[in-house]
Amino acid sequence: MIKLYPTTLTVALTAIALPAFSANGHYVPGVEGIGGAAVPPPGIYYRGYFVHYDIENLRDGGGSKAPGNNTGEVTALANRFIWITDKKIFGANYGAELILPLQDTSLKFEGLGVKDSDSGLGDIYFAPVLLAWHGQQWDAVFEGGYWFDTADYEPAEPASVGKGFNTTMFTLGGSWHFDVDKRWSISALSRYEIKTRQDETLVTPGDSWLVEWSLSHRLANGVEVGLVGYDAWQLERDQGRASDKAEKHAAGIETGYFWPQIGLGLNGAYYNEYNNEAGAEGDLYRITLTKVF
C-alpha cells in the first residue's frame, strides 16, 4: 500500500497529478445525472456543465485520511456540442459530439508540502460514433470517442489542466421509464477508459470504469427531482510506477426543469463523496444548461 505521506512525496504527487475530479482518467463523474443515458431526438444541442469540486482531504490506497490539512478546489466549464441525425445504424439514430473543457485548479496539500494552481483549456474530446435507441419506455446509448492530449501537462505540477496522455473512451447506458408518461425513471450510464503512456513520465495509467446513476420523478408542474450518484474504479494498477488503484463513490440529489417553448433546460445537482481511495475526496456541485438549436 502506498501511503500519501511526505516521505513518499514523489509517488504521492504522481498519484494525484491526474484529474482531481476522476478516479484516474479524463471523464468527470457526476456531470450526468437524471436521464443521463437518454439521448435527445435528431437536432443540434449545446450542453454547458459548470462543475465545482471542493477537495476536503486526501485518501491513501486503503481509504485512510492522509495526515495534515490537504484541501483544494477545481472549477470547470465543459462545453459539449451534440449532433444527432435521422440516419439509422442498427436501428439507432447516428450522431457525434465534441467537448471543450475549461478548468481552474488550486491545490493546497499542506500535509505534503504542495501548493499549486493552473487554469486553461483542458484536453479535448471528440466522439465520431454516437448511437441512440428509443423505445416506448426505454432509451439506450453507445458511444466511442477519444480524449486528445492537447492541454499543458507538467509532471511536477499536480494542478496541471492537461493529463499528459490520450484516452479511448467507450460509453454504454440505458434508461427505463416505469410508466408510459415517463414520470418515474431509472438510469445508468457507464464509461470505460483506456489510456496511453505519458511521454513525460513513461507511466501508463491503468484502465478505469465508472457508472453514473439516477432515480428520478417528474412532478405535475414539470420539475424533475431525483437521487443521483456515481461509482468509479481504476481496474488496473499503473504501469511504470508503484501505485494503488483509485476509487470514488458519491451520492446526492438533483433537480431540473425544461422550457420547451424556448428549447432551454436547467439542472442543478450536489454530490457527497463518501468512500474514496488513492486520491482526493470532497463535494461536487454541478449546474447544467441545455440549449436546443
PDB file of C-alpha atoms in Angstrom:
ATOM      1  CA  MET A   1       0.000   0.000   0.000  1.00  0.00           C
ATOM      2  CA  ILE A   2       1.354   3.426  -0.970  1.00  0.00           C
ATOM      3  CA  LYS A   3       0.719   5.988   1.771  1.00  0.00           C
ATOM      4  CA  LEU A   4       0.286   9.677   0.969  1.00  0.00           C
ATOM      5  CA  TYR A   5       2.982  10.835   3.394  1.00  0.00           C
ATOM      6  CA  PRO A   6       5.757  13.412   2.849  1.00  0.00           C
ATOM      7  CA  THR A   7       8.391  10.662   2.896  1.00  0.00           C
ATOM      8  CA  THR A   8       6.845   9.280  -0.279  1.00  0.00           C
ATOM      9  CA  LEU A   9       6.186  12.675  -1.845  1.00  0.00           C
ATOM     10  CA  THR A  10       7.304  11.702  -5.353  1.00  0.00           C
ATOM     11  CA  VAL A  11       4.968   8.707  -5.504  1.00  0.00           C
ATOM     12  CA  ALA A  12       2.151  10.714  -3.952  1.00  0.00           C
ATOM     13  CA  LEU A  13       2.454  13.514  -6.485  1.00  0.00           C
ATOM     14  CA  THR A  14       2.379  11.141  -9.424  1.00  0.00           C
ATOM     15  CA  ALA A  15      -0.728   9.563  -7.929  1.00  0.00           C
ATOM     16  CA  ILE A  16      -2.568  12.874  -7.564  1.00  0.00           C
ATOM     17  CA  ALA A  17      -1.168  14.667 -10.608  1.00  0.00           C
ATOM     18  CA  LEU A  18      -4.137  13.492 -12.609  1.00  0.00           C
ATOM     19  CA  PRO A  19      -7.679  14.845 -12.681  1.00  0.00           C
ATOM     20  CA  ALA A  20      -8.773  15.617  -9.134  1.00  0.00           C
ATOM     21  CA  PHE A  21     -12.338  15.017 -10.316  1.00  0.00           C
ATOM     22  CA  SER A  22     -11.984  11.466 -11.577  1.00  0.00           C
ATOM     23  CA  ALA A  23     -10.712   8.107 -10.374  1.00  0.00           C
ATOM     24  CA  ASN A  24      -7.682   8.198 -12.676  1.00  0.00           C
ATOM     25  CA  GLY A  25      -8.843   9.265 -16.140  1.00  0.00           C
ATOM     26  CA  HIS A  26     -10.286  12.116 -18.161  1.00  0.00           C
ATOM     27  CA  TYR A  27     -14.024  11.804 -17.615  1.00  0.00           C
ATOM     28  CA  VAL A  28     -15.540  13.709 -14.695  1.00  0.00           C
ATOM     29  CA  PRO A  29     -18.049  11.528 -12.787  1.00  0.00           C
ATOM     30  CA  GLY A  30     -21.155  13.403 -11.738  1.00  0.00           C
ATOM     31  CA  VAL A  31     -21.623  15.558 -14.825  1.00  0.00           C
ATOM     32  CA  GLU A  32     -24.561  13.360 -15.895  1.00  0.00           C
ATOM     33  CA  GLY A  33     -27.401  12.508 -13.559  1.00  0.00           C
ATOM     34  CA  ILE A  34     -31.143  12.488 -14.248  1.00  0.00           C
ATOM     35  CA  GLY A  35     -31.755  10.968 -17.679  1.00  0.00           C
ATOM     36  CA  GLY A  36     -28.033  10.671 -18.303  1.00  0.00           C
ATOM     37  CA  ALA A  37     -28.456   7.730 -20.697  1.00  0.00           C
ATOM     38  CA  ALA A  38     -31.295   9.315 -22.723  1.00  0.00           C
ATOM     39  CA  VAL A  39     -30.085  10.961 -25.952  1.00  0.00           C
ATOM     40  CA  PRO A  40     -32.383  13.633 -27.462  1.00  0.00           C
ATOM     41  CA  PRO A  41     -34.054  13.314 -30.916  1.00  0.00           C
ATOM     42  CA  PRO A  42     -32.349  14.499 -34.134  1.00  0.00           C
ATOM     43  CA  GLY A  43     -31.035  18.047 -33.892  1.00  0.00           C
ATOM     44  CA  ILE A  44     -28.117  20.181 -32.720  1.00  0.00           C
ATOM     45  CA  TYR A  45     -27.628  20.753 -28.996  1.00  0.00           C
ATOM     46  CA  TYR A  46     -25.329  22.577 -26.610  1.00  0.00           C
ATOM     47  CA  ARG A  47     -24.816  21.477 -23.025  1.00  0.00           C
ATOM     48  CA  GLY A  48     -22.723  23.523 -20.639  1.00  0.00           C
ATOM     49  CA  TYR A  49     -21.631  21.800 -17.416  1.00  0.00           C
ATOM     50  CA  PHE A  50     -20.456  24.172 -14.697  1.00  0.00           C
ATOM     51  CA  VAL A  51     -18.805  21.995 -12.056  1.00  0.00           C
ATOM     52  CA  HIS A  52     -17.165  22.941  -8.757  1.00  0.00           C
ATOM     53  CA  TYR A  53     -15.306  20.336  -6.713  1.00  0.00           C
ATOM     54  CA  ASP A  54     -14.274  21.104  -3.114  1.00  0.00           C
ATOM     55  CA  ILE A  55     -11.423  18.849  -2.013  1.00  0.00           C
ATOM     56  CA  GLU A  56     -11.706  18.194   1.715  1.00  0.00           C
ATOM     57  CA  ASN A  57      -8.923  15.641   2.162  1.00  0.00           C
ATOM     58  CA  LEU A  58      -6.712  13.032   0.513  1.00  0.00           C
ATOM     59  CA  ARG A  59      -7.154   9.286   0.938  1.00  0.00           C
ATOM     60  CA  ASP A  60      -4.496   6.591   0.664  1.00  0.00           C
ATOM     61  CA  GLY A  61      -4.884   3.233  -1.048  1.00  0.00           C
ATOM     62  CA  GLY A  62      -6.701   1.804   1.955  1.00  0.00           C
ATOM     63  CA  GLY A  63      -9.141   4.691   2.240  1.00  0.00           C
ATOM     64  CA  SER A  64      -7.450   6.255   5.273  1.00  0.00           C
ATOM     65  CA  LYS A  65      -7.169  10.032   5.514  1.00  0.00           C
ATOM     66  CA  ALA A  66      -3.714  11.424   4.794  1.00  0.00           C
ATOM     67  CA  PRO A  67      -2.161  13.467   7.641  1.00  0.00           C
ATOM     68  CA  GLY A  68      -2.241  17.244   7.623  1.00  0.00           C
ATOM     69  CA  ASN A  69      -4.568  19.777   6.050  1.00  0.00           C
ATOM     70  CA  ASN A  70      -4.963  18.828   2.372  1.00  0.00           C
ATOM     71  CA  THR A  71      -7.574  20.903   0.576  1.00  0.00           C
ATOM     72  CA  GLY A  72      -8.219  22.407  -2.829  1.00  0.00           C
ATOM     73  CA  GLU A  73     -10.830  23.270  -5.393  1.00  0.00           C
ATOM     74  CA  VAL A  74     -11.416  22.598  -9.058  1.00  0.00           C
ATOM     75  CA  THR A  75     -13.837  24.668 -11.138  1.00  0.00           C
ATOM     76  CA  ALA A  76     -14.635  23.693 -14.717  1.00  0.00           C
ATOM     77  CA  LEU A  77     -16.933  24.591 -17.591  1.00  0.00           C
ATOM     78  CA  ALA A  78     -17.295  21.704 -20.035  1.00  0.00           C
ATOM     79  CA  ASN A  79     -18.742  22.894 -23.356  1.00  0.00           C
ATOM     80  CA  ARG A  80     -20.426  19.970 -25.105  1.00  0.00           C
ATOM     81  CA  PHE A  81     -21.730  20.173 -28.684  1.00  0.00           C
ATOM     82  CA  ILE A  82     -24.011  17.331 -29.806  1.00  0.00           C
ATOM     83  CA  TRP A  83     -25.238  16.499 -33.314  1.00  0.00           C
ATOM     84  CA  ILE A  84     -27.944  13.830 -33.702  1.00  0.00           C
ATOM     85  CA  THR A  85     -29.106  12.828 -37.178  1.00  0.00           C
ATOM     86  CA  ASP A  86     -32.101  10.906 -38.507  1.00  0.00           C
ATOM     87  CA  LYS A  87     -29.727   8.415 -40.140  1.00  0.00           C
ATOM     88  CA  LYS A  88     -30.232   4.908 -38.717  1.00  0.00           C
ATOM     89  CA  ILE A  89     -27.477   2.425 -37.888  1.00  0.00           C
ATOM     90  CA  PHE A  90     -28.536  -0.877 -36.278  1.00  0.00           C
ATOM     91  CA  GLY A  91     -31.892   0.784 -35.577  1.00  0.00           C
ATOM     92  CA  ALA A  92     -30.274   3.674 -33.686  1.00  0.00           C
ATOM     93  CA  ASN A  93     -30.003   7.345 -34.540  1.00  0.00           C
ATOM     94  CA  TYR A  94     -26.432   8.209 -35.502  1.00  0.00           C
ATOM     95  CA  GLY A  95     -24.671  11.242 -34.045  1.00  0.00           C
ATOM     96  CA  ALA A  96     -21.355  12.754 -32.948  1.00  0.00           C
ATOM     97  CA  GLU A  97     -20.147  15.122 -30.235  1.00  0.00           C
ATOM     98  CA  LEU A  98     -17.315  17.421 -29.197  1.00  0.00           C
ATOM     99  CA  ILE A  99     -16.314  18.561 -25.677  1.00  0.00           C
ATOM    100  CA  LEU A 100     -14.127  21.609 -24.961  1.00  0.00           C
ATOM    101  CA  PRO A 101     -13.390  21.836 -21.200  1.00  0.00           C
ATOM    102  CA  LEU A 102     -12.145  24.946 -19.408  1.00  0.00           C
ATOM    103  CA  GLN A 103     -10.629  24.297 -15.965  1.00  0.00           C
ATOM    104  CA  ASP A 104      -9.185  26.178 -12.994  1.00  0.00           C
ATOM    105  CA  THR A 105      -7.424  24.180 -10.276  1.00  0.00           C
ATOM    106  CA  SER A 106      -5.975  25.276  -6.934  1.00  0.00           C
ATOM    107  CA  LEU A 107      -4.348  22.741  -4.580  1.00  0.00           C
ATOM    108  CA  LYS A 108      -3.127  23.318  -1.013  1.00  0.00           C
ATOM    109  CA  PHE A 109      -1.899  19.949   0.204  1.00  0.00           C
ATOM    110  CA  GLU A 110      -0.093  21.250   3.288  1.00  0.00           C
ATOM    111  CA  GLY A 111       0.434  17.754   4.631  1.00  0.00           C
ATOM    112  CA  LEU A 112       2.545  17.032   1.553  1.00  0.00           C
ATOM    113  CA  GLY A 113       4.101  20.479   1.238  1.00  0.00           C
ATOM    114  CA  VAL A 114       2.300  21.077  -2.064  1.00  0.00           C
ATOM    115  CA  LYS A 115       0.815  24.369  -3.237  1.00  0.00           C
ATOM    116  CA  ASP A 116      -0.016  24.655  -6.927  1.00  0.00           C
ATOM    117  CA  SER A 117      -2.566  26.158  -9.304  1.00  0.00           C
ATOM    118  CA  ASP A 118      -3.274  26.169 -13.038  1.00  0.00           C
ATOM    119  CA  SER A 119      -6.038  27.152 -15.446  1.00  0.00           C
ATOM    120  CA  GLY A 120      -6.814  26.944 -19.136  1.00  0.00           C
ATOM    121  CA  LEU A 121      -8.319  24.793 -21.870  1.00  0.00           C
ATOM    122  CA  GLY A 122      -8.192  21.120 -20.938  1.00  0.00           C
ATOM    123  CA  ASP A 123      -7.809  18.057 -23.136  1.00  0.00           C
ATOM    124  CA  ILE A 124     -10.361  17.962 -25.985  1.00  0.00           C
ATOM    125  CA  TYR A 125     -12.805  15.091 -26.539  1.00  0.00           C
ATOM    126  CA  PHE A 126     -14.328  14.005 -29.854  1.00  0.00           C
ATOM    127  CA  ALA A 127     -16.734  11.122 -30.414  1.00  0.00           C
ATOM    128  CA  PRO A 128     -17.309  10.223 -34.090  1.00  0.00           C
ATOM    129  CA  VAL A 129     -19.721   7.417 -33.163  1.00  0.00           C
ATOM    130  CA  LEU A 130     -22.831   8.046 -31.065  1.00  0.00           C
ATOM    131  CA  LEU A 131     -25.755   5.615 -31.371  1.00  0.00           C
ATOM    132  CA  ALA A 132     -29.088   6.237 -29.626  1.00  0.00           C
ATOM    133  CA  TRP A 133     -32.022   3.842 -29.397  1.00  0.00           C
ATOM    134  CA  HIS A 134     -35.512   4.769 -28.190  1.00  0.00           C
ATOM    135  CA  GLY A 135     -38.451   2.594 -27.121  1.00  0.00           C
ATOM    136  CA  GLN A 136     -41.831   3.424 -25.634  1.00  0.00           C
ATOM    137  CA  GLN A 137     -40.498   3.109 -22.092  1.00  0.00           C
ATOM    138  CA  TRP A 138     -36.738   2.837 -22.553  1.00  0.00           C
ATOM    139  CA  ASP A 139     -33.675   4.513 -24.041  1.00  0.00           C
ATOM    140  CA  ALA A 140     -30.170   3.206 -24.727  1.00  0.00           C
ATOM    141  CA  VAL A 141     -26.886   4.709 -25.915  1.00  0.00           C
ATOM    142  CA  PHE A 142     -23.477   3.565 -27.160  1.00  0.00           C
ATOM    143  CA  GLU A 143     -20.560   5.856 -27.946  1.00  0.00           C
ATOM    144  CA  GLY A 144     -16.922   5.584 -28.932  1.00  0.00           C
ATOM    145  CA  GLY A 145     -14.685   8.620 -28.513  1.00  0.00           C
ATOM    146  CA  TYR A 146     -11.164   9.890 -27.839  1.00  0.00           C
ATOM    147  CA  TRP A 147      -9.640  12.355 -25.378  1.00  0.00           C
ATOM    148  CA  PHE A 148      -6.732  14.127 -27.086  1.00  0.00           C
ATOM    149  CA  ASP A 149      -3.599  15.169 -25.183  1.00  0.00           C
ATOM    150  CA  THR A 150      -3.929  18.833 -26.200  1.00  0.00           C
ATOM    151  CA  ALA A 151      -3.513  20.725 -22.910  1.00  0.00           C
ATOM    152  CA  ASP A 152      -0.384  21.645 -20.967  1.00  0.00           C
ATOM    153  CA  TYR A 153       0.925  18.991 -18.580  1.00  0.00           C
ATOM    154  CA  GLU A 154       3.920  19.143 -16.236  1.00  0.00           C
ATOM    155  CA  PRO A 155       4.755  16.100 -14.051  1.00  0.00           C
ATOM    156  CA  ALA A 156       5.986  18.349 -11.206  1.00  0.00           C
ATOM    157  CA  GLU A 157       2.773  20.426 -11.229  1.00  0.00           C
ATOM    158  CA  PRO A 158      -0.164  18.453  -9.739  1.00  0.00           C
ATOM    159  CA  ALA A 159      -2.676  21.150 -10.767  1.00  0.00           C
ATOM    160  CA  SER A 160      -1.907  20.833 -14.497  1.00  0.00           C
ATOM    161  CA  VAL A 161      -5.117  21.069 -16.538  1.00  0.00           C
ATOM    162  CA  GLY A 162      -3.706  18.559 -19.024  1.00  0.00           C
ATOM    163  CA  LYS A 163      -3.348  14.869 -18.216  1.00  0.00           C
ATOM    164  CA  GLY A 164      -0.295  14.090 -20.349  1.00  0.00           C
ATOM    165  CA  PHE A 165      -1.910  11.099 -22.068  1.00  0.00           C
ATOM    166  CA  ASN A 166      -4.622  10.218 -24.589  1.00  0.00           C
ATOM    167  CA  THR A 167      -7.692   8.173 -23.689  1.00  0.00           C
ATOM    168  CA  THR A 168     -10.061   6.000 -25.690  1.00  0.00           C
ATOM    169  CA  MET A 169     -13.476   6.055 -24.008  1.00  0.00           C
ATOM    170  CA  PHE A 170     -16.438   3.755 -24.616  1.00  0.00           C
ATOM    171  CA  THR A 171     -19.889   4.664 -23.293  1.00  0.00           C
ATOM    172  CA  LEU A 172     -22.840   2.323 -22.723  1.00  0.00           C
ATOM    173  CA  GLY A 173     -26.034   3.150 -20.856  1.00  0.00           C
ATOM    174  CA  GLY A 174     -29.775   2.839 -20.609  1.00  0.00           C
ATOM    175  CA  SER A 175     -32.888   4.325 -19.026  1.00  0.00           C
ATOM    176  CA  TRP A 176     -36.125   2.630 -18.027  1.00  0.00           C
ATOM    177  CA  HIS A 177     -39.373   4.545 -17.544  1.00  0.00           C
ATOM    178  CA  PHE A 178     -41.772   2.865 -15.143  1.00  0.00           C
ATOM    179  CA  ASP A 179     -44.841   4.397 -16.823  1.00  0.00           C
ATOM    180  CA  VAL A 180     -45.721   5.477 -20.372  1.00  0.00           C
ATOM    181  CA  ASP A 181     -45.845   9.131 -19.271  1.00  0.00           C
ATOM    182  CA  LYS A 182     -42.189   8.762 -18.171  1.00  0.00           C
ATOM    183  CA  ARG A 183     -42.797  10.316 -14.772  1.00  0.00           C
ATOM    184  CA  TRP A 184     -40.705   7.745 -12.899  1.00  0.00           C
ATOM    185  CA  SER A 185     -37.355   6.750 -14.404  1.00  0.00           C
ATOM    186  CA  ILE A 186     -34.148   4.946 -13.560  1.00  0.00           C
ATOM    187  CA  SER A 187     -30.921   5.479 -15.478  1.00  0.00           C
ATOM    188  CA  ALA A 188     -27.365   4.101 -15.550  1.00  0.00           C
ATOM    189  CA  LEU A 189     -24.532   5.377 -17.733  1.00  0.00           C
ATOM    190  CA  SER A 190     -21.117   3.667 -17.803  1.00  0.00           C
ATOM    191  CA  ARG A 191     -17.767   4.793 -19.207  1.00  0.00           C
ATOM    192  CA  TYR A 192     -14.695   2.637 -19.835  1.00  0.00           C
ATOM    193  CA  GLU A 193     -11.370   4.440 -20.327  1.00  0.00           C
ATOM    194  CA  ILE A 194      -8.199   3.033 -21.903  1.00  0.00           C
ATOM    195  CA  LYS A 195      -5.147   5.311 -21.525  1.00  0.00           C
ATOM    196  CA  THR A 196      -1.924   5.712 -23.463  1.00  0.00           C
ATOM    197  CA  ARG A 197       1.529   6.263 -21.946  1.00  0.00           C
ATOM    198  CA  GLN A 198       2.563   9.635 -20.545  1.00  0.00           C
ATOM    199  CA  ASP A 199       5.610  10.621 -22.575  1.00  0.00           C
ATOM    200  CA  GLU A 200       6.948  12.842 -19.779  1.00  0.00           C
ATOM    201  CA  THR A 201       6.877  10.109 -17.117  1.00  0.00           C
ATOM    202  CA  LEU A 202       6.774   6.880 -19.172  1.00  0.00           C
ATOM    203  CA  VAL A 203       3.806   5.849 -16.986  1.00  0.00           C
ATOM    204  CA  THR A 204       0.648   4.291 -18.430  1.00  0.00           C
ATOM    205  CA  PRO A 205      -2.371   4.846 -16.133  1.00  0.00           C
ATOM    206  CA  GLY A 206      -4.495   1.732 -15.625  1.00  0.00           C
ATOM    207  CA  ASP A 207      -7.857   1.251 -17.299  1.00  0.00           C
ATOM    208  CA  SER A 208     -10.862   2.600 -15.388  1.00  0.00           C
ATOM    209  CA  TRP A 209     -14.622   2.136 -15.330  1.00  0.00           C
ATOM    210  CA  LEU A 210     -17.370   4.263 -13.821  1.00  0.00           C
ATOM    211  CA  VAL A 211     -21.139   4.285 -13.538  1.00  0.00           C
ATOM    212  CA  GLU A 212     -23.397   7.324 -13.054  1.00  0.00           C
ATOM    213  CA  TRP A 213     -26.922   6.501 -11.897  1.00  0.00           C
ATOM    214  CA  SER A 214     -30.202   8.217 -11.108  1.00  0.00           C
ATOM    215  CA  LEU A 215     -33.719   7.532  -9.843  1.00  0.00           C
ATOM    216  CA  SER A 216     -35.983  10.421 -10.796  1.00  0.00           C
ATOM    217  CA  HIS A 217     -39.576  11.654 -10.769  1.00  0.00           C
ATOM    218  CA  ARG A 218     -41.163  14.381 -12.876  1.00  0.00           C
ATOM    219  CA  LEU A 219     -43.760  16.343 -10.921  1.00  0.00           C
ATOM    220  CA  ALA A 220     -47.060  17.548 -12.378  1.00  0.00           C
ATOM    221  CA  ASN A 221     -45.585  21.041 -12.898  1.00  0.00           C
ATOM    222  CA  GLY A 222     -42.717  19.615 -14.979  1.00  0.00           C
ATOM    223  CA  VAL A 223     -39.988  19.890 -12.341  1.00  0.00           C
ATOM    224  CA  GLU A 224     -37.771  16.806 -12.119  1.00  0.00           C
ATOM    225  CA  VAL A 225     -36.277  15.649  -8.824  1.00  0.00           C
ATOM    226  CA  GLY A 226     -34.136  12.656  -8.112  1.00  0.00           C
ATOM    227  CA  LEU A 227     -31.428  10.755  -6.318  1.00  0.00           C
ATOM    228  CA  VAL A 228     -28.121  10.614  -8.197  1.00  0.00           C
ATOM    229  CA  GLY A 229     -24.696   9.128  -7.672  1.00  0.00           C
ATOM    230  CA  TYR A 230     -21.519   7.771  -9.187  1.00  0.00           C
ATOM    231  CA  ASP A 231     -19.088   4.934  -8.585  1.00  0.00           C
ATOM    232  CA  ALA A 232     -15.667   4.808 -10.254  1.00  0.00           C
ATOM    233  CA  TRP A 233     -12.892   2.228 -10.134  1.00  0.00           C
ATOM    234  CA  GLN A 234      -9.379   2.017 -11.505  1.00  0.00           C
ATOM    235  CA  LEU A 235      -9.306  -1.589 -12.695  1.00  0.00           C
ATOM    236  CA  GLU A 236      -5.551  -1.940 -13.281  1.00  0.00           C
ATOM    237  CA  ARG A 237      -2.515  -0.577 -11.497  1.00  0.00           C
ATOM    238  CA  ASP A 238      -0.441   1.987 -13.352  1.00  0.00           C
ATOM    239  CA  GLN A 239       2.356   0.599 -15.483  1.00  0.00           C
ATOM    240  CA  GLY A 240       5.750   2.179 -14.823  1.00  0.00           C
ATOM    241  CA  ARG A 241       5.352   3.154 -11.163  1.00  0.00           C
ATOM    242  CA  ALA A 242       4.239   1.733  -7.831  1.00  0.00           C
ATOM    243  CA  SER A 243       0.693   2.878  -7.140  1.00  0.00           C
ATOM    244  CA  ASP A 244      -2.630   1.940  -5.621  1.00  0.00           C
ATOM    245  CA  LYS A 245      -5.840   1.640  -7.613  1.00  0.00           C
ATOM    246  CA  ALA A 246      -8.092   4.671  -7.176  1.00  0.00           C
ATOM    247  CA  GLU A 247     -11.797   4.596  -6.309  1.00  0.00           C
ATOM    248  CA  LYS A 248     -14.527   7.227  -5.936  1.00  0.00           C
ATOM    249  CA  HIS A 249     -18.076   6.807  -4.619  1.00  0.00           C
ATOM    250  CA  ALA A 250     -20.701   9.527  -4.227  1.00  0.00           C
ATOM    251  CA  ALA A 251     -24.432  10.069  -3.784  1.00  0.00           C
ATOM    252  CA  GLY A 252     -26.541  13.199  -3.987  1.00  0.00           C
ATOM    253  CA  ILE A 253     -29.648  14.964  -5.227  1.00  0.00           C
ATOM    254  CA  GLU A 254     -30.643  16.739  -8.439  1.00  0.00           C
ATOM    255  CA  THR A 255     -33.491  18.884  -9.711  1.00  0.00           C
ATOM    256  CA  GLY A 256     -34.197  20.356 -13.120  1.00  0.00           C
ATOM    257  CA  TYR A 257     -36.720  21.921 -15.480  1.00  0.00           C
ATOM    258  CA  PHE A 258     -37.049  22.220 -19.259  1.00  0.00           C
ATOM    259  CA  TRP A 259     -38.830  25.072 -21.047  1.00  0.00           C
ATOM    260  CA  PRO A 260     -39.956  23.605 -24.422  1.00  0.00           C
ATOM    261  CA  GLN A 261     -41.140  26.992 -25.731  1.00  0.00           C
ATOM    262  CA  ILE A 262     -37.554  28.303 -25.832  1.00  0.00           C
ATOM    263  CA  GLY A 263     -35.705  24.980 -26.025  1.00  0.00           C
ATOM    264  CA  LEU A 264     -33.848  25.564 -22.772  1.00  0.00           C
ATOM    265  CA  GLY A 265     -33.194  23.312 -19.787  1.00  0.00           C
ATOM    266  CA  LEU A 266     -31.524  23.925 -16.430  1.00  0.00           C
ATOM    267  CA  ASN A 267     -30.420  21.345 -13.845  1.00  0.00           C
ATOM    268  CA  GLY A 268     -28.620  21.593 -10.519  1.00  0.00           C
ATOM    269  CA  ALA A 269     -27.016  18.773  -8.510  1.00  0.00           C
ATOM    270  CA  TYR A 270     -24.974  18.148  -5.354  1.00  0.00           C
ATOM    271  CA  TYR A 271     -22.829  15.057  -4.678  1.00  0.00           C
ATOM    272  CA  ASN A 272     -21.070  13.998  -1.479  1.00  0.00           C
ATOM    273  CA  GLU A 273     -18.157  11.586  -1.854  1.00  0.00           C
ATOM    274  CA  TYR A 274     -18.158   9.069   0.979  1.00  0.00           C
ATOM    275  CA  ASN A 275     -15.711   6.244   0.268  1.00  0.00           C
ATOM    276  CA  ASN A 276     -12.666   7.166  -1.838  1.00  0.00           C
ATOM    277  CA  GLU A 277      -9.263   5.536  -2.158  1.00  0.00           C
ATOM    278  CA  ALA A 278      -5.885   6.699  -3.520  1.00  0.00           C
ATOM    279  CA  GLY A 279      -6.884  10.269  -4.325  1.00  0.00           C
ATOM    280  CA  ALA A 280      -8.883  13.323  -3.414  1.00  0.00           C
ATOM    281  CA  GLU A 281     -12.257  13.278  -1.618  1.00  0.00           C
ATOM    282  CA  GLY A 282     -14.824  16.050  -1.356  1.00  0.00           C
ATOM    283  CA  ASP A 283     -18.130  17.517  -2.534  1.00  0.00           C
ATOM    284  CA  LEU A 284     -19.156  18.179  -6.128  1.00  0.00           C
ATOM    285  CA  TYR A 285     -21.634  20.840  -7.256  1.00  0.00           C
ATOM    286  CA  ARG A 286     -22.983  20.973 -10.819  1.00  0.00           C
ATOM    287  CA  ILE A 287     -25.201  23.258 -12.904  1.00  0.00           C
ATOM    288  CA  THR A 288     -26.136  22.060 -16.389  1.00  0.00           C
ATOM    289  CA  LEU A 289     -27.529  24.310 -19.116  1.00  0.00           C
ATOM    290  CA  THR A 290     -29.083  22.663 -22.193  1.00  0.00           C
ATOM    291  CA  LYS A 291     -29.969  24.584 -25.352  1.00  0.00           C
ATOM    292  CA  VAL A 292     -31.756  23.143 -28.394  1.00  0.00           C
ATOM    293  CA  PHE A 293     -30.951  24.751 -31.749  1.00  0.00           C
TER     294      PHE A 293
END
